[in-house]
Amino acid sequence: MAALDLADDPHPNKCWLWLSIEGQDALIFSRRSAVDATESRRKDFALDGGDVISSLPSSSRAIRSQYTKGGEFMEITKAMALFDRLRGAPRPNSDAPTHDPPPSRPSKTRPPKSLRDRLPYPRSLPTYSGPYSVGIMDIEVPAASPRPFSHIKRHGEHLLQLKTVLVAVYYPSAFGSGVGKDPAGYVTWSRQTWLGRPRLKTAQGYGLFSGLSQWLAVLWYLVSTWFTKIPAFRNADLATHWSPLQDSKTSGWKIKNQRGAPPNGQPEEPVFPLMIFSHGMGGSRTAYSSLCGEFASYGFVVVALEHRDGTGPRTFINHPAEGLARYAEHEKEDTVNNSTVKAKRKFDTVDYIFPKNNPMDTSPGNPQGIDGELRTAQLALRLAEIDEAYQLINVINRGDGLDIAERNLRKAGSVGASSRGLKGVNWSGWKGRVNVNQVTMLGHSFGAAATVEMLRQKKDFHWAKQAIIYDIWGAPLKPASNLEQRINVPLLAVNSEAFTYWEENFKTVTSLCEETGQHGAPSWLMTVRGTVHIAHSDFCILYPHFASVFLKMALKPERAIDLNISASLEFLARVIPKPLAPFHHSSRSGQILEQQRLEKLPTKLRPDEERKARRLKLEHETRGRVNPKLRRRLKKVGGIHSDDKEIWMHLVPTDEVLEQWEVKRAAEAENTNSNLADRPATELI
């Protein structure tokens, strides 16, 4: 196979395609940036021609043969455009972007849905694209230290109290998940409903949160997602195998549940890295199941909290089996309040808390600003719940999962629980299987604010080694009061386009990333084009027409989640030290975070001032109200097309910061390996 001498390239600012047949079919092309044409930026790619052909329509074989005949050269503007059209891909980016809505690109391949999920009703969530099946556990346990937060009271009681902690644990599950009998011996496997139980009361809570009639909200969910289930198997065994050395983008869903060989020097059973996720306003432990489940399918144990701080639409706090007697001693110390009426109930209900005399304090440009006292207290409660959740996983990881099962309040007969509770969980299989010393903190919106606040309190949360913040709401944050509070761990900030246009908030997230870089840790700030604030959650996936028509979301919801996951996995592959975790096998690097930095923020889709941060503004409103699937099809035909990228990169770490971090990461890995080698096997839990 011949080679192309790039040094003699007559057109340094163009891309060239070279297709030739010598011995075997092969495709070679080189790209040179019009901005940076240095030798270090040029890359050659050699791919097996057979694989390339198999991914193209059959009609392309003759065309490909025509262009490879004789090993001729063709300008990319002619040959590559046709080549991309045959693949169904968008046209190449021009040097001068138009900043229209981003082009439609295919989402990751996923396993086929079950027959139930293929039906038009109820609406279904996409299955997960990673190499692992996904299990889920629902756990609520009494808090180790019940207490109130702040002196704010309503109806004579503390408004914010820590009594129990409620989490959904998403994790990579073992072979056979979903097949045959479940671990408890039931003939059918159980999957958790997306709408929290009891669904009637939860739907009514969403009505109060959104300002709609409660019964209108009930009707809305009844005809859409009342019976929607999360594509994860309840109480499945934790996976004991390494994933293959492949990824879903190149190998698709077929690699799911295939066994890979352990990396050199690694145990037969992998130790999975831990993530803790904090939801945003109106969220819950299941509202981000697509995001959390995707991470789990790539080999993470994800603990998704349901906060009891009055930021969710409605949540239920079960009382311990001994009733409120457990809280009596705390009541004497004025650490927990329970009215006479509540003392007779088996659970408490916490609805969304609207700030007094300032119910819309989250709105951009609100003249009253935010309710600082309430939001500060809510952040403090969130941090306490995060710490409780971390301690819960530590108990499981020590091999004391049976203790958690005994204390679990989400069991048959309790509010919000499945009749199966934690039946069938193989707790011994969890012993020593979670890396609790290398934790990634995730958060969306107000949850991202909690993440930043947690990173500032290093002594209490020393185990948080990196963080990812999605569409942070920065208003409740206060600047670091001293050097000790400044962020010094790797940080990835992912914005929706709608939030990027919120200038004050964008300045906040920019300053956080710059602060991180100034203290020796790499940070990235990016925007996913054509997206809105709720695109990080399941809501846009379940209600795509609402997102398209009313919020003007231009990117396919599944694609938005894919971009979030891909960027996050690239980030984690760079910053998490070895020994290898399973996700290193199935993640791809250099696809998103190495994109060129955007010099100037375009404003074509910037919404009007009164709609800032809530939605986008499409140039053609009529076309914007077309069914999103039809609109994407029109793009493929060519009538509606854009040459813009799906990602804007705003901040990237300098080469010096990256090099310093690589040295630090290598030292941490060496210390980890030496410490593990010196410890008895019985202590490695």
XYZ file of C-alpha atoms in Angstrom:
685
model
C 0.000 0.000 0.000
C 1.513 3.305 -1.068
C 2.001 6.282 1.236
C 1.210 9.978 0.896
C 4.031 12.476 1.405
C 2.332 15.278 3.333
C 5.417 17.460 3.222
C 4.753 18.102 -0.458
C 1.074 18.843 0.023
C 0.342 21.598 -2.567
C -2.734 22.825 -0.704
C -1.902 23.016 3.018
C -5.269 24.420 4.026
C -7.335 21.750 2.317
C -8.220 18.215 3.288
C -7.327 15.423 0.879
C -8.768 11.990 0.361
C -6.684 9.143 -1.025
C -8.305 5.825 -1.776
C -6.287 3.042 -3.344
C -6.344 -0.709 -3.899
C -3.008 -2.444 -3.671
C -3.143 -5.984 -2.377
C -6.083 -5.170 -0.117
C -8.686 -2.430 0.063
C -7.660 0.458 2.286
C -8.773 3.978 3.050
C -6.227 6.629 3.982
C -6.945 10.297 4.484
C -5.199 13.197 6.151
C -6.681 16.417 7.482
C -4.847 19.661 8.031
C -6.457 22.476 9.968
C -6.853 25.797 8.153
C -5.948 27.521 11.415
C -3.084 25.344 12.628
C -1.198 23.603 9.836
C 1.728 22.469 11.973
C 3.165 19.010 11.540
C 2.076 17.994 15.060
C -1.564 18.640 14.250
C -1.656 16.376 11.180
C -2.775 12.807 11.577
C -2.897 9.807 9.250
C -5.568 7.199 9.632
C -5.423 3.732 8.092
C -8.609 1.715 8.248
C -9.447 -1.688 6.872
C -11.272 -1.089 3.633
C -13.531 -4.094 4.135
C -14.884 -2.576 7.330
C -15.440 0.719 5.581
C -17.355 -0.858 2.747
C -19.550 -2.894 5.075
C -20.703 0.291 6.779
C -21.777 1.866 3.499
C -24.917 1.269 1.434
C -24.448 -1.434 -1.177
C -24.897 1.144 -3.927
C -21.689 2.868 -2.801
C -19.408 -0.004 -3.801
C -19.335 0.991 -7.458
C -18.815 4.646 -6.585
C -16.013 3.781 -4.165
C -14.425 1.597 -6.788
C -14.583 4.465 -9.251
C -12.744 6.833 -6.929
C -10.113 4.283 -5.902
C -9.329 3.304 -9.459
C -5.677 3.946 -10.128
C -5.037 5.415 -6.705
C -6.024 8.905 -7.826
C -6.242 11.923 -5.529
C -9.422 13.978 -5.201
C -10.224 17.145 -3.308
C -12.128 16.553 -0.088
C -14.710 19.100 -1.142
C -15.741 16.752 -3.934
C -14.934 13.212 -2.864
C -15.410 13.416 0.903
C -18.744 15.187 0.554
C -20.094 12.300 -1.495
C -18.435 9.789 0.823
C -20.154 11.367 3.843
C -23.505 11.462 2.059
C -23.233 7.733 1.451
C -22.677 7.250 5.183
C -25.608 9.499 6.020
C -23.263 11.913 7.819
C -23.536 15.697 7.714
C -21.390 17.733 5.379
C -17.902 18.743 6.537
C -17.527 21.878 8.627
C -16.678 25.027 6.769
C -14.022 27.459 7.941
C -16.731 30.039 8.723
C -19.502 28.379 10.775
C -23.039 29.571 10.242
C -24.050 28.822 13.883
C -27.357 27.343 12.857
C -28.771 24.482 14.958
C -26.247 21.631 14.934
C -26.487 18.874 12.349
C -28.260 15.651 13.132
C -25.905 12.751 13.746
C -26.755 9.190 14.709
C -26.840 8.211 18.372
C -24.806 5.309 19.731
C -25.997 1.855 18.889
C -27.976 0.200 21.657
C -29.442 -3.245 22.305
C -32.905 -3.851 20.889
C -35.737 -2.864 23.200
C -38.046 -5.437 24.684
C -41.514 -5.907 23.206
C -42.978 -3.905 26.079
C -40.676 -0.969 25.359
C -41.462 -1.012 21.637
C -45.120 -0.268 22.191
C -46.257 3.328 21.581
C -47.593 3.411 25.141
C -46.100 3.834 27.626
C -43.190 5.949 26.480
C -39.900 4.133 26.903
C -36.335 5.027 27.783
C -33.447 3.934 25.547
C -31.402 0.947 26.597
C -27.800 1.577 27.583
C -24.957 1.570 25.068
C -22.045 0.381 27.216
C -20.648 -3.173 27.352
C -22.358 -4.048 30.653
C -25.972 -4.762 31.509
C -27.233 -2.557 34.327
C -28.670 -3.412 37.728
C -30.457 -1.117 40.165
C -31.135 -1.102 43.905
C -33.470 1.224 45.816
C -32.208 1.939 49.338
C -33.457 4.165 52.144
C -31.786 3.985 55.543
C -32.050 6.135 58.687
C -29.435 8.869 58.849
C -26.519 8.258 61.172
C -26.937 11.742 62.615
C -30.485 13.137 62.198
C -30.572 16.930 62.544
C -32.204 20.088 61.205
C -30.509 22.666 58.969
C -30.886 26.377 59.703
C -33.461 27.897 62.018
C -36.049 28.354 59.236
C -39.409 27.057 60.419
C -42.882 26.761 58.951
C -45.918 25.675 60.950
C -43.716 25.521 64.032
C -41.303 22.915 62.593
C -37.853 23.052 61.119
C -38.278 23.281 57.368
C -35.142 21.311 56.468
C -34.337 18.121 58.367
C -32.104 15.128 57.783
C -33.899 11.950 58.873
C -33.138 9.312 56.264
C -31.086 9.085 53.083
C -32.667 7.731 49.878
C -30.613 6.554 46.889
C -30.926 4.542 43.709
C -27.739 2.584 42.985
C -27.039 1.927 39.284
C -24.259 -0.586 38.646
C -22.798 -2.967 36.014
C -24.584 -6.281 36.395
C -23.492 -9.854 35.858
C -24.117 -12.170 32.922
C -27.678 -13.412 32.769
C -29.321 -10.241 34.051
C -32.917 -10.207 32.841
C -32.871 -13.866 31.765
C -34.567 -16.725 33.608
C -35.456 -16.303 37.269
C -34.271 -13.277 39.200
C -31.842 -13.628 42.165
C -34.741 -13.944 44.633
C -36.283 -16.813 42.659
C -39.107 -14.845 41.026
C -40.104 -16.050 37.577
C -40.004 -12.522 36.158
C -37.414 -9.808 36.676
C -38.493 -6.523 38.212
C -37.678 -3.106 36.783
C -38.198 0.149 38.612
C -40.869 2.576 37.437
C -39.516 5.886 36.224
C -42.273 7.844 37.976
C -41.701 7.390 41.686
C -44.176 5.424 43.765
C -46.837 6.144 44.861
C -47.296 7.458 41.335
C -50.543 9.322 41.984
C -49.044 11.409 44.784
C -45.791 11.932 42.892
C -47.670 13.176 39.819
C -49.623 15.561 42.031
C -46.315 16.811 43.414
C -45.137 17.586 39.894
C -48.352 19.548 39.410
C -47.595 21.723 42.437
C -43.991 22.181 41.318
C -44.922 23.230 37.779
C -47.825 25.451 38.813
C -50.381 23.262 37.039
C -53.519 21.687 38.381
C -52.618 18.534 40.279
C -55.153 16.477 38.360
C -53.975 17.883 35.050
C -50.488 16.690 35.965
C -51.904 13.276 36.875
C -53.602 13.073 33.474
C -50.387 14.149 31.732
C -48.369 11.358 33.313
C -51.179 8.835 33.011
C -51.237 9.118 29.219
C -47.465 9.205 28.830
C -45.067 7.741 31.414
C -47.243 6.240 34.147
C -45.999 2.729 33.315
C -42.561 3.659 31.952
C -39.803 1.539 33.457
C -36.073 2.080 33.737
C -34.076 -0.399 31.571
C -32.155 -1.770 34.569
C -32.770 -5.010 36.454
C -33.676 -4.802 40.128
C -31.223 -6.450 42.557
C -29.163 -8.143 39.836
C -25.742 -9.491 40.818
C -22.768 -7.160 40.460
C -20.670 -7.941 37.379
C -17.563 -10.037 37.960
C -16.048 -9.739 34.478
C -13.948 -7.184 32.619
C -15.469 -5.626 29.547
C -13.926 -6.363 26.118
C -11.229 -4.108 24.679
C -13.799 -2.477 22.450
C -16.329 0.304 22.565
C -19.950 0.617 21.581
C -19.246 3.078 18.794
C -17.167 0.620 16.803
C -18.671 -2.672 17.955
C -22.210 -1.695 18.925
C -24.443 -3.343 21.464
C -23.281 -6.824 20.453
C -20.306 -6.586 22.805
C -22.642 -6.359 25.796
C -22.071 -9.213 28.205
C -18.966 -10.452 26.430
C -16.039 -11.267 28.699
C -12.750 -9.435 28.231
C -9.304 -10.351 29.522
C -8.097 -8.516 32.658
C -5.270 -6.020 32.053
C -1.799 -7.130 33.081
C -1.412 -7.195 36.835
C -5.121 -6.717 37.521
C -7.403 -9.132 39.427
C -9.887 -11.377 37.667
C -12.778 -9.416 39.148
C -12.611 -5.656 38.462
C -13.011 -2.987 41.119
C -15.524 -0.436 39.848
C -15.015 3.311 40.366
C -17.694 5.153 42.338
C -19.828 8.099 41.239
C -22.268 10.110 43.346
C -24.933 12.122 41.517
C -26.848 15.134 42.862
C -30.004 16.107 40.931
C -31.289 19.565 40.073
C -34.508 21.411 40.868
C -37.529 19.221 40.185
C -35.356 16.114 39.972
C -35.275 12.787 41.750
C -33.175 9.623 41.964
C -34.803 8.313 38.753
C -35.159 11.527 36.729
C -31.615 11.132 35.351
C -31.728 7.374 34.801
C -30.395 7.665 31.237
C -27.282 9.500 32.394
C -26.690 7.329 35.467
C -27.510 4.088 33.656
C -25.145 4.943 30.809
C -22.269 5.427 33.239
C -23.142 2.129 34.920
C -23.100 0.356 31.556
C -19.488 1.495 31.127
C -18.376 0.128 34.488
C -19.238 2.669 37.203
C -21.222 2.256 40.390
C -23.471 5.333 40.417
C -25.245 6.438 43.599
C -28.098 8.777 42.606
C -29.471 10.701 45.564
C -33.032 11.846 46.083
C -32.608 14.987 48.150
C -35.066 15.842 50.920
C -34.210 19.537 50.840
C -37.424 20.716 49.199
C -35.984 20.959 45.679
C -37.727 17.852 44.313
C -41.388 17.804 43.280
C -42.303 15.359 46.059
C -40.459 12.776 48.110
C -41.452 10.475 50.964
C -39.509 9.843 54.174
C -40.296 6.504 55.785
C -40.159 6.304 59.557
C -37.999 3.536 61.059
C -39.640 0.279 62.143
C -39.592 1.426 65.770
C -41.615 4.462 64.739
C -40.523 7.897 65.870
C -39.079 6.589 69.129
C -35.723 6.645 67.383
C -36.085 10.401 66.957
C -37.298 11.052 70.528
C -33.825 11.608 71.930
C -33.028 14.012 69.117
C -36.285 15.914 69.719
C -35.253 16.515 73.342
C -32.087 18.124 72.010
C -34.131 20.101 69.439
C -32.351 18.319 66.607
C -35.485 16.819 64.981
C -39.098 18.012 65.021
C -42.156 15.810 64.559
C -45.646 17.142 65.129
C -48.341 15.110 66.909
C -50.046 14.516 63.571
C -46.844 13.262 61.949
C -46.106 11.044 64.932
C -49.141 8.956 64.027
C -48.030 8.494 60.424
C -45.578 6.019 58.980
C -43.985 8.549 56.654
C -43.455 12.248 55.977
C -44.042 14.043 52.680
C -41.642 16.737 51.467
C -42.846 18.898 48.568
C -41.005 21.550 46.617
C -40.330 24.563 48.846
C -41.039 27.915 47.222
C -39.064 30.718 48.887
C -41.310 32.938 50.992
C -42.330 36.120 49.137
C -39.922 35.217 46.338
C -41.203 32.026 44.668
C -39.309 32.535 41.395
C -35.869 33.172 42.843
C -34.272 30.756 40.364
C -35.301 32.897 37.364
C -32.543 34.845 35.582
C -32.831 38.558 36.199
C -35.137 38.146 39.186
C -35.079 41.654 40.791
C -35.260 40.171 44.295
C -32.338 37.856 43.695
C -32.242 34.441 45.326
C -33.334 33.496 48.819
C -29.796 33.193 50.117
C -30.721 31.857 53.554
C -32.883 29.042 52.167
C -30.506 28.053 49.369
C -27.483 28.026 51.694
C -29.335 25.767 54.133
C -30.416 23.466 51.290
C -26.806 23.166 50.122
C -25.749 22.242 53.652
C -28.424 19.537 53.811
C -27.356 18.206 50.419
C -23.752 17.901 51.537
C -24.858 15.972 54.617
C -26.894 13.603 52.415
C -23.927 13.133 50.082
C -21.739 12.184 53.029
C -24.397 9.764 54.328
C -24.646 8.146 50.868
C -20.872 7.761 50.712
C -20.820 6.094 54.120
C -23.634 3.760 53.006
C -21.557 2.509 50.066
C -18.572 2.071 52.371
C -20.631 -0.243 54.574
C -21.622 -2.319 51.541
C -18.034 -2.357 50.276
C -16.794 -3.643 53.651
C -19.002 -6.679 53.232
C -21.738 -5.549 55.640
C -24.502 -5.293 53.063
C -26.807 -7.423 55.213
C -26.783 -4.630 57.769
C -28.006 -2.240 55.078
C -30.698 -4.733 54.062
C -31.939 -4.951 57.649
C -32.067 -1.177 58.031
C -33.569 -0.570 54.593
C -36.916 1.257 54.830
C -37.900 0.657 51.195
C -39.434 -2.776 51.612
C -42.864 -4.328 51.114
C -45.521 -2.293 52.909
C -43.602 0.992 53.115
C -44.439 4.028 51.015
C -42.665 4.299 47.668
C -41.218 0.785 47.843
C -41.312 -2.228 45.572
C -42.691 -5.425 47.080
C -39.301 -7.029 46.385
C -37.245 -4.513 48.335
C -33.667 -5.827 48.405
C -34.605 -9.499 48.128
C -32.032 -11.629 46.356
C -29.114 -9.184 46.534
C -25.802 -11.046 46.734
C -24.106 -8.821 49.288
C -20.959 -10.944 49.452
C -20.367 -10.148 45.788
C -20.040 -6.459 46.678
C -17.228 -6.886 49.195
C -14.182 -4.938 48.089
C -15.615 -4.346 44.619
C -16.062 -0.551 44.711
C -13.197 1.938 44.610
C -14.327 4.293 47.383
C -11.036 6.217 47.369
C -11.328 7.507 43.796
C -14.793 9.073 43.668
C -16.246 11.206 40.891
C -18.874 13.740 41.943
C -21.596 14.599 39.422
C -24.313 17.212 39.605
C -26.864 19.007 37.449
C -28.038 22.583 38.022
C -28.449 23.024 41.800
C -26.783 19.615 42.175
C -23.778 21.023 40.317
C -23.708 23.900 42.818
C -23.687 21.320 45.620
C -20.811 19.576 43.848
C -18.727 22.746 43.782
C -19.537 23.487 47.426
C -18.434 19.956 48.305
C -15.117 20.394 46.451
C -14.433 23.477 48.549
C -14.725 21.471 51.773
C -11.704 19.277 51.184
C -11.283 17.940 54.720
C -14.786 16.504 54.855
C -14.815 15.243 51.271
C -11.182 14.318 50.649
C -12.334 11.238 48.723
C -13.746 13.343 45.848
C -10.952 13.260 43.279
C -12.672 14.800 40.226
C -16.027 16.321 39.328
C -18.372 16.859 36.399
C -20.940 19.655 36.518
C -23.823 19.815 34.064
C -25.477 23.221 33.577
C -24.509 24.568 36.963
C -26.816 27.117 38.607
C -24.175 29.391 40.051
C -26.289 31.971 41.872
C -26.210 30.223 45.313
C -22.417 29.898 45.261
C -20.127 32.196 47.172
C -16.517 32.872 46.202
C -13.859 30.862 47.985
C -13.000 32.645 51.226
C -9.408 31.364 51.324
C -6.877 29.351 49.361
C -7.897 26.139 51.116
C -11.369 26.385 49.582
C -10.211 26.803 46.006
C -10.856 23.880 43.670
C -7.737 21.830 42.943
C -9.136 18.640 41.402
C -9.949 18.037 37.709
C -13.217 19.586 36.584
C -15.387 19.166 33.495
C -18.215 21.665 32.956
C -20.854 20.807 30.354
C -23.366 23.503 29.452
C -26.529 23.416 27.407
C -26.669 26.095 24.743
C -29.620 27.739 26.492
C -27.610 28.136 29.718
C -24.518 29.335 27.870
C -26.487 32.399 26.754
C -27.121 33.320 30.418
C -24.190 35.722 30.738
C -23.989 36.024 34.537
C -24.159 32.279 35.021
C -21.654 31.624 32.237
C -19.183 33.957 33.933
C -19.566 31.910 37.120
C -18.814 28.578 35.500
C -15.938 30.115 33.544
C -14.397 31.470 36.745
C -14.713 28.031 38.396
C -12.833 26.365 35.543
C -10.181 29.078 35.542
C -9.806 28.723 39.314
C -9.226 24.993 38.870
C -6.541 25.547 36.256
C -4.769 28.141 38.385
C -4.324 25.538 41.110
C -2.695 22.884 38.981
C -5.669 20.746 37.935
C -6.961 20.436 34.350
C -10.408 21.788 33.549
C -12.618 21.907 30.481
C -15.688 24.002 29.675
C -17.898 23.024 26.751
C -21.378 23.573 25.340
C -23.559 20.945 23.688
C -25.208 22.767 20.801
C -28.951 22.902 20.289
C -29.775 21.800 23.849
C -31.766 23.208 26.752
C -31.444 22.912 30.516
C -33.461 19.709 30.936
C -31.560 17.935 28.147
C -29.273 16.378 30.774
C -32.244 14.539 32.299
C -34.780 11.998 31.032
C -37.478 14.599 30.412
C -36.375 15.522 26.880
C -36.092 11.833 25.956
C -39.568 11.055 27.231
C -41.119 14.285 25.946
C -39.162 15.180 22.776
C -42.053 17.028 21.149
C -42.476 19.273 24.170
C -38.741 20.025 24.145
C -38.768 20.746 20.417
C -41.980 22.769 20.177
C -41.902 24.793 23.379
C -38.206 24.882 24.305
C -36.843 24.870 20.711
C -34.386 22.085 21.415
C -32.696 21.357 18.094
C -30.539 18.333 18.950
C -31.936 14.846 19.260
C -32.310 14.101 23.018
C -30.558 10.721 22.832
C -27.681 12.357 20.994
C -27.403 15.005 23.713
C -27.010 12.286 26.359
C -24.468 10.488 24.173
C -22.353 13.630 23.863
C -22.515 14.192 27.624
C -21.397 10.619 28.281
C -18.677 10.609 25.609
C -17.153 13.856 26.853
C -17.372 12.657 30.457
C -15.682 9.326 29.690
C -12.893 11.105 27.814
C -12.408 13.389 30.796
C -12.348 10.517 33.282
C -9.938 8.486 31.140
C -7.519 11.408 31.306
C -7.739 12.153 35.024
C -8.433 8.868 36.823
C -5.111 7.174 37.612
C -4.407 3.577 36.854
C -4.689 0.655 37.746
C -7.147 0.400 34.979
C -10.886 0.462 35.573
C -13.226 -1.275 33.110
C -14.356 1.974 31.516
C -10.832 2.552 30.178
C -11.500 -0.362 27.823
C -14.683 1.009 26.329
C -14.068 4.750 26.158
C -12.658 6.632 23.213
C -10.261 9.539 23.586
C -9.588 12.568 21.450
C -13.062 12.850 19.964
C -14.517 15.805 21.855
C -12.138 17.379 24.363
C -9.465 17.949 21.723
C -11.737 20.080 19.587
C -10.633 23.591 18.792
C -11.491 26.326 21.249
C -14.279 28.699 20.243
C -12.955 32.240 20.116
C -16.233 34.138 20.012
C -19.659 33.054 21.227
C -22.265 33.309 18.440
C -25.691 34.688 19.231
C -27.929 33.407 16.448
C -29.997 31.144 18.721
C -29.883 33.461 21.743
C -33.431 33.774 23.122
C -35.168 36.982 24.127
C -34.283 38.390 27.545
C -37.484 37.181 29.221
C -36.849 33.626 28.000
C -33.155 33.513 28.806
C -31.842 30.149 30.068
C -35.257 28.509 29.541
C -35.269 27.920 25.797
C -33.612 28.704 22.484
C -34.796 30.879 19.651
C -35.049 29.376 16.190
C -34.844 31.666 13.206
C -37.784 29.974 11.504
C -40.456 29.388 14.169
C -42.782 27.529 11.799
C -40.073 25.071 10.889
C -39.118 24.861 14.537
C -42.561 23.514 15.421
C -42.265 20.633 12.956
C -41.960 17.169 14.458
C -38.264 16.855 15.431
C -37.873 13.521 13.624
C -39.272 15.025 10.416
C -37.004 18.035 10.813
C -33.971 15.772 11.045
C -35.082 13.892 7.947
C -35.376 17.159 6.063
C -31.780 17.924 7.031
C -30.641 14.662 5.474
C -32.464 15.466 2.256
C -30.605 18.737 2.103
C -33.419 21.254 2.402
C -32.554 22.102 6.008
C -28.904 21.701 6.674
C -26.225 23.152 8.903
C -22.453 23.063 8.771
C -21.962 23.680 12.500
C -20.392 21.391 15.060
C -22.299 19.767 17.880
C -19.818 21.000 20.489
C -18.346 24.349 21.426
C -15.150 24.224 23.490
C -14.687 27.353 25.601
C -11.823 26.451 27.934
C -9.171 23.748 27.676
C -6.160 23.133 29.927
C -2.740 24.268 28.812
C -0.131 21.720 27.822
C 1.838 22.610 30.950
C -1.121 21.887 33.254
C -1.791 18.576 31.498
C 1.853 17.512 31.760
C 1.973 18.366 35.465
C -1.211 16.447 36.072
C 0.133 13.405 34.193
C 3.141 13.376 36.525
C 0.918 13.686 39.579
C -1.411 10.950 38.335
C 1.518 8.595 37.683
C 2.802 9.168 41.222
C -0.654 8.453 42.672
C -0.896 5.247 40.656
C 2.526 4.111 41.857
C 1.591 4.795 45.479
C -1.697 2.950 45.031
C 0.020 -0.103 43.561
C 2.671 -0.204 46.299
C 0.067 0.168 49.048
C -2.027 -2.631 47.597
C 0.995 -4.887 47.300
C 1.878 -4.355 50.974
C -1.600 -5.141 52.320
C -2.993 -8.630 53.004
C -5.690 -9.771 50.617
C -8.224 -9.864 53.456
C -7.804 -6.119 53.950
C -8.379 -5.165 50.343
C -12.017 -4.189 50.764
